[in-house]
């Protein structure tokens, strides 16, 4: 499900959903504003608010609390008893004492925690809803996502769909915050004038480790040139807490005229809009130059027919969302593979898109192994084809799988330094 | 060692009330065994009940509090009896109408329920079970779900969901939610659900003793608090079982691996998607879901095949069901003006193989507002 654009929803864009977007156009620096949102500091008791209510002193020592409350009590009372209160002959009963200790401890600890986390992560205050913000000289967009309970799959790790959705979301938000979101279909303002749209042609993703429930992932994304007339968008996903790289992805986009459906060169005006945002860097995932083979039925060991989109698979234009294609491809992998292995990398080529009325079939071949032996094999590679039942190709792919719980020792990626 | 020069209990009352003890219990509780006590410090009560806190207070655990808890824009409310959290609607959570889908709403309700359970010290694995339940191999299963949405949030809208749970009858627990739009404060939706305990091994519902229930009931309001407090509200409405022949159907729905939850069952939200599958396109294009009620009868496993059936709901007032000759659905109660643009359907999900009922439901649709 995605609020995106014409041909494929891997687009870094969408038609702006509502008028609040017009307030958000900020080029480059700074964090994005939520136009329609007025933060109410006095609103509900979110965790940020609790400290205001705690009225607890920054000391563990209970005396400070007691003094103030006692004084308060005295004032209200009016009479006030000035005789000294000694500790020993005023011992409250033990359950009260325990409760009191807890209170004070909790209150103090709460304050302590608040003080503790503010300086360490100031960015969280700027970006409380995790919309993301531009970092690194205005070229990299960063957004955090916490993995929610319903985003966990049967393997107890975040589902591939969730991870792909994060990539897509950051791409859209990057374009939005950079002011590259024109009206309509996934295009900059100049592109819109010329009826041009971005179309994703290729996607490569490497999964080093899957996050689980409770993890917070940080997604960094940036764009670069790809050849003379293409654009490349890269993502680097890391664990917010440890910095460990979880996922690396690289995608290639070309420009197409949405009316003629023909590929187009990048016009000068558009170049002017987007080139300032290009980073000169190598792809975060080394390009897999092996050709993707087109499977046919005779080669395919596993065929799954009758795949039809559900309502929730469609984007705003009633086309099937790209992320869903990946889901179908993976669904069709042989069950022994799915049960004992996890996806370690995939390479996809997007050919066509389809809508609600399509009937698709998914073909899979396992390279170099026989299915029966899969449980004992280490790495497995599969070739995939997703096509309409009447023949047109939608997506071609290659996937690599490693046994679950095996660690990956791939290169640790880093955000490329800007090179002049 | 802390010193407490309290002079008497009343001073302690004051101190505790000011410190909002219960509200603070939340974030810590998740990092130790569930505490046995809750202090209710509601301003309305002049006295409060205290029970000894047995939890060990080890600060070492607290300092390393998880990043996700800090990022989470939610926490227990002041009286500790409900939980509120804010969410922003993300791009992949909206559907063909550019507004959040009902599945997104249902997922968020589930998330908030799970976070509530976590914040009061239940399991941290997302199942929301108490320690005793885990010992007895019990898990929660949904028996009934009713969601009403008055206004769907759009991409980038921030909504706040409040949730609480309460005892219901002998074996059930009810969880209620209220959704509101942060920007305007208006209530945009309400939901209520009923849960029962099921034994993981026997897959049968199981009654538990009051002590077991008490473990979580301490965190629930004792006074009944209902999201749907009006009498004869739709959440209580009986749903008739659809009989063949039905008006609309989509047969042969197969769970995808992505539909399975951590328990390897088809998760509840998938059922909602299946129910919608057999709604005709004319309705989906022009109307939006106003309310959905689902009764969950039987769980669905990965290899089950499901049929989704939809029929028009006959209302008490209408004498005949009017159906256009071109086969499109028209309002069932054309006699009533307020129902002119409202459609009501009954649903049935059943196993393709033997026709056993998995779930039955009811939906109401209103014309899409112009945006």
CSV table of N, CA, C and O in Angstrom, one decimal, chain A residues 197-256:
chain,number,residue,atom,x,y,z
A,197,UNK,N,8.4,11.1,-16.0
A,197,UNK,CA,8.3,10.5,-14.7
A,197,UNK,C,9.6,9.6,-14.5
A,197,UNK,O,10.2,9.2,-15.5
A,198,UNK,N,9.9,9.3,-13.3
A,198,UNK,CA,11.0,8.4,-13.0
A,198,UNK,C,10.4,7.0,-12.9
A,198,UNK,O,9.3,6.8,-12.4
A,199,UNK,N,11.2,6.1,-13.5
A,199,UNK,CA,10.8,4.7,-13.5
A,199,UNK,C,11.9,3.8,-12.9
A,199,UNK,O,13.0,4.0,-13.4
A,200,UNK,N,11.7,3.0,-12.0
A,200,UNK,CA,12.8,2.2,-11.5
A,200,UNK,C,13.0,1.0,-12.4
A,200,UNK,O,12.0,0.4,-12.9
A,201,UNK,N,14.2,0.7,-12.8
A,201,UNK,CA,14.5,-0.4,-13.7
A,201,UNK,C,15.2,-1.5,-12.9
A,201,UNK,O,15.1,-2.7,-13.3
A,202,UNK,N,16.0,-1.2,-11.9
A,202,UNK,CA,16.8,-2.2,-11.3
A,202,UNK,C,16.9,-1.9,-9.8
A,202,UNK,O,17.0,-0.8,-9.4
A,203,UNK,N,17.0,-3.0,-9.1
A,203,UNK,CA,17.1,-2.9,-7.6
A,203,UNK,C,18.0,-4.0,-7.1
A,203,UNK,O,17.8,-5.1,-7.5
A,204,UNK,N,18.9,-3.6,-6.2
A,204,UNK,CA,19.7,-4.6,-5.6
A,204,UNK,C,19.7,-4.4,-4.1
A,204,UNK,O,20.0,-3.3,-3.7
A,205,UNK,N,19.5,-5.4,-3.3
A,205,UNK,CA,19.4,-5.3,-1.9
A,205,UNK,C,20.3,-6.4,-1.3
A,205,UNK,O,20.2,-7.5,-1.7
A,206,UNK,N,21.0,-6.0,-0.2
A,206,UNK,CA,21.8,-7.0,0.5
A,206,UNK,C,21.3,-6.9,2.0
A,206,UNK,O,21.3,-5.8,2.6
A,207,UNK,N,20.9,-8.0,2.5
A,207,UNK,CA,20.5,-8.1,3.9
A,207,UNK,C,21.5,-8.7,4.8
A,207,UNK,O,21.8,-9.9,4.7
A,208,UNK,N,22.2,-7.8,5.5
A,208,UNK,CA,23.2,-8.4,6.4
A,208,UNK,C,22.7,-8.9,7.7
A,208,UNK,O,23.1,-10.0,8.1
A,209,UNK,N,21.7,-8.2,8.2
A,209,UNK,CA,21.1,-8.8,9.4
A,209,UNK,C,19.6,-8.2,9.5
A,209,UNK,O,19.4,-7.1,9.1
A,210,UNK,N,18.7,-9.0,9.9
A,210,UNK,CA,17.3,-8.6,9.9
A,210,UNK,C,17.0,-8.0,11.3
A,210,UNK,O,17.4,-8.6,12.3
A,211,UNK,N,16.4,-6.8,11.4
A,211,UNK,CA,16.1,-6.3,12.7
A,211,UNK,C,14.9,-7.1,13.3
A,211,UNK,O,14.1,-7.7,12.5
A,212,UNK,N,14.7,-7.0,14.6
A,212,UNK,CA,13.6,-7.7,15.2
A,212,UNK,C,12.7,-6.6,16.0
A,212,UNK,O,13.1,-5.5,16.0
A,213,UNK,N,11.7,-7.1,16.6
A,213,UNK,CA,10.8,-6.2,17.3
A,213,UNK,C,11.5,-5.5,18.4
A,213,UNK,O,12.3,-6.0,19.1
A,214,UNK,N,11.3,-4.2,18.4
A,214,UNK,CA,12.0,-3.4,19.4
A,214,UNK,C,13.2,-2.7,18.9
A,214,UNK,O,13.8,-1.8,19.5
A,215,UNK,N,13.7,-3.2,17.7
A,215,UNK,CA,14.9,-2.5,17.2
A,215,UNK,C,14.5,-1.2,16.5
A,215,UNK,O,13.4,-1.0,16.1
A,216,UNK,N,15.4,-0.3,16.5
A,216,UNK,CA,15.2,1.0,15.8
A,216,UNK,C,16.2,1.0,14.7
A,216,UNK,O,17.4,0.9,14.9
A,217,UNK,N,15.8,1.2,13.5
A,217,UNK,CA,16.7,1.3,12.4
A,217,UNK,C,16.8,2.7,11.9
A,217,UNK,O,15.9,3.5,11.9
A,218,UNK,N,18.0,3.0,11.4
A,218,UNK,CA,18.3,4.3,10.8
A,218,UNK,C,18.5,4.1,9.3
A,218,UNK,O,19.3,3.3,8.9
A,219,UNK,N,17.7,4.8,8.5
A,219,UNK,CA,17.8,4.6,7.1
A,219,UNK,C,18.4,5.9,6.5
A,219,UNK,O,17.9,7.0,6.7
A,220,UNK,N,19.5,5.8,5.8
A,220,UNK,CA,20.1,6.9,5.1
A,220,UNK,C,20.0,6.7,3.6
A,220,UNK,O,20.2,5.6,3.1
A,221,UNK,N,19.6,7.8,2.9
A,221,UNK,CA,19.5,7.6,1.5
A,221,UNK,C,20.0,8.8,0.8
A,221,UNK,O,20.0,9.9,1.3
A,222,UNK,N,20.5,8.6,-0.4
A,222,UNK,CA,21.0,9.7,-1.2
A,222,UNK,C,20.9,9.3,-2.7
A,222,UNK,O,20.7,8.1,-3.0
A,223,UNK,N,21.1,10.3,-3.6
A,223,UNK,CA,21.0,10.0,-5.0
A,223,UNK,C,22.3,10.4,-5.7
A,223,UNK,O,23.1,11.2,-5.2
A,224,UNK,N,22.6,9.7,-6.8
A,224,UNK,CA,23.7,10.0,-7.6
A,224,UNK,C,23.3,9.9,-9.1
A,224,UNK,O,22.3,9.4,-9.4
A,225,UNK,N,24.3,10.3,-10.0
A,225,UNK,CA,24.0,10.1,-11.4
A,225,UNK,C,24.2,8.6,-11.7
A,225,UNK,O,25.0,7.9,-11.1
A,226,UNK,N,23.5,8.1,-12.7
A,226,UNK,CA,23.8,6.8,-13.2
A,226,UNK,C,23.9,6.9,-14.7
A,226,UNK,O,22.9,7.0,-15.4
A,227,UNK,N,25.1,6.8,-15.2
A,227,UNK,CA,25.3,7.0,-16.6
A,227,UNK,C,24.9,8.4,-17.0
A,227,UNK,O,24.8,9.3,-16.1
A,228,UNK,N,24.6,8.7,-18.2
A,228,UNK,CA,24.3,10.0,-18.6
A,228,UNK,C,22.8,10.4,-18.3
A,228,UNK,O,22.5,11.5,-18.1
A,229,UNK,N,22.0,9.4,-18.4
A,229,UNK,CA,20.5,9.7,-18.3
A,229,UNK,C,19.8,9.0,-17.2
A,229,UNK,O,18.6,8.8,-17.3
A,230,UNK,N,20.5,8.5,-16.3
A,230,UNK,CA,19.8,7.8,-15.2
A,230,UNK,C,20.2,8.4,-13.8
A,230,UNK,O,21.0,9.3,-13.7
A,231,UNK,N,19.5,7.9,-12.9
A,231,UNK,CA,19.7,8.3,-11.5
A,231,UNK,C,19.8,7.1,-10.7
A,231,UNK,O,19.1,6.1,-10.9
A,232,UNK,N,20.7,7.1,-9.7
A,232,UNK,CA,20.8,6.0,-8.8
A,232,UNK,C,20.4,6.4,-7.4
A,232,UNK,O,20.8,7.5,-7.0
A,233,UNK,N,19.6,5.7,-6.7
A,233,UNK,CA,19.3,6.0,-5.3
A,233,UNK,C,19.9,4.9,-4.5
A,233,UNK,O,19.6,3.7,-4.7
A,234,UNK,N,20.6,5.2,-3.4
A,234,UNK,CA,21.2,4.2,-2.5
A,234,UNK,C,20.6,4.4,-1.1
A,234,UNK,O,20.3,5.5,-0.7
A,235,UNK,N,20.6,3.3,-0.4
A,235,UNK,CA,20.2,3.3,1.0
A,235,UNK,C,21.2,2.6,1.8
A,235,UNK,O,21.7,1.5,1.4
A,236,UNK,N,21.3,3.0,3.0
A,236,UNK,CA,22.1,2.3,4.0
A,236,UNK,C,21.3,2.3,5.3
A,236,UNK,O,20.9,3.3,5.8
A,237,UNK,N,21.0,1.0,5.7
A,237,UNK,CA,20.2,0.9,6.9
A,237,UNK,C,21.0,0.3,8.0
A,237,UNK,O,21.7,-0.7,7.8
A,238,UNK,N,21.0,1.0,9.1
A,238,UNK,CA,21.8,0.5,10.3
A,238,UNK,C,21.0,0.5,11.5
A,238,UNK,O,20.0,1.2,11.6
A,239,UNK,N,21.5,-0.2,12.5
A,239,UNK,CA,20.9,-0.2,13.8
A,239,UNK,C,21.2,1.1,14.5
A,239,UNK,O,22.3,1.5,14.7
A,240,UNK,N,20.1,1.8,14.9
A,240,UNK,CA,20.3,3.1,15.5
A,240,UNK,C,21.2,3.1,16.8
A,240,UNK,O,21.9,4.0,17.1
A,241,UNK,N,21.1,2.0,17.5
A,241,UNK,CA,21.8,1.9,18.8
A,241,UNK,C,23.2,1.5,18.6
A,241,UNK,O,24.1,2.1,19.1
A,242,UNK,N,23.5,0.5,17.7
A,242,UNK,CA,24.8,0.0,17.7
A,242,UNK,C,25.6,0.4,16.4
A,242,UNK,O,26.8,0.3,16.3
A,243,UNK,N,24.9,1.0,15.4
A,243,UNK,CA,25.5,1.4,14.2
A,243,UNK,C,25.8,0.2,13.3
A,243,UNK,O,26.3,0.5,12.1
A,244,UNK,N,25.4,-1.0,13.6
A,244,UNK,CA,25.7,-2.1,12.8
A,244,UNK,C,24.9,-2.0,11.5
A,244,UNK,O,23.7,-1.6,11.5
A,245,UNK,N,25.5,-2.3,10.4
A,245,UNK,CA,24.8,-2.2,9.1
A,245,UNK,C,23.9,-3.4,9.0
A,245,UNK,O,24.3,-4.5,9.1
A,246,UNK,N,22.6,-3.1,8.6
A,246,UNK,CA,21.6,-4.1,8.5
A,246,UNK,C,21.3,-4.5,7.1
A,246,UNK,O,21.2,-5.6,6.7
A,247,UNK,N,21.1,-3.4,6.3
A,247,UNK,CA,20.7,-3.6,4.9
A,247,UNK,C,21.4,-2.5,4.0
A,247,UNK,O,21.6,-1.4,4.5
A,248,UNK,N,21.8,-2.9,2.8
A,248,UNK,CA,22.3,-2.0,1.8
A,248,UNK,C,21.5,-2.2,0.6
A,248,UNK,O,21.3,-3.3,0.2
A,249,UNK,N,21.2,-1.1,-0.1
A,249,UNK,CA,20.4,-1.2,-1.3
A,249,UNK,C,20.8,-0.1,-2.3
A,249,UNK,O,21.2,1.0,-1.9
A,250,UNK,N,20.6,-0.5,-3.6
A,250,UNK,CA,20.9,0.4,-4.6
A,250,UNK,C,19.9,0.3,-5.7
A,250,UNK,O,19.6,-0.9,-6.1
A,251,UNK,N,19.4,1.4,-6.3
A,251,UNK,CA,18.4,1.3,-7.3
A,251,UNK,C,18.7,2.2,-8.4
A,251,UNK,O,19.3,3.3,-8.2
A,252,UNK,N,18.3,1.8,-9.7
A,252,UNK,CA,18.6,2.6,-10.8
A,252,UNK,C,17.3,3.1,-11.4
A,252,UNK,O,16.3,2.3,-11.6
A,253,UNK,N,17.2,4.3,-11.8
A,253,UNK,CA,16.0,5.0,-12.3
A,253,UNK,C,16.3,5.6,-13.7
A,253,UNK,O,17.3,6.2,-13.9
A,254,UNK,N,15.3,5.5,-14.5
A,254,UNK,CA,15.4,6.2,-15.8
A,254,UNK,C,14.1,7.1,-16.0
A,254,UNK,O,13.1,6.9,-15.3
A,255,UNK,N,14.3,8.0,-16.9
A,255,UNK,CA,13.2,8.9,-17.1
A,255,UNK,C,12.3,8.5,-18.3
A,255,UNK,O,12.8,8.0,-19.3
A,256,UNK,N,11.0,8.6,-18.1
A,256,UNK,CA,10.1,8.1,-19.1
A,256,UNK,C,9.0,9.2,-19.4
A,256,UNK,O,8.6,9.8,-18.4
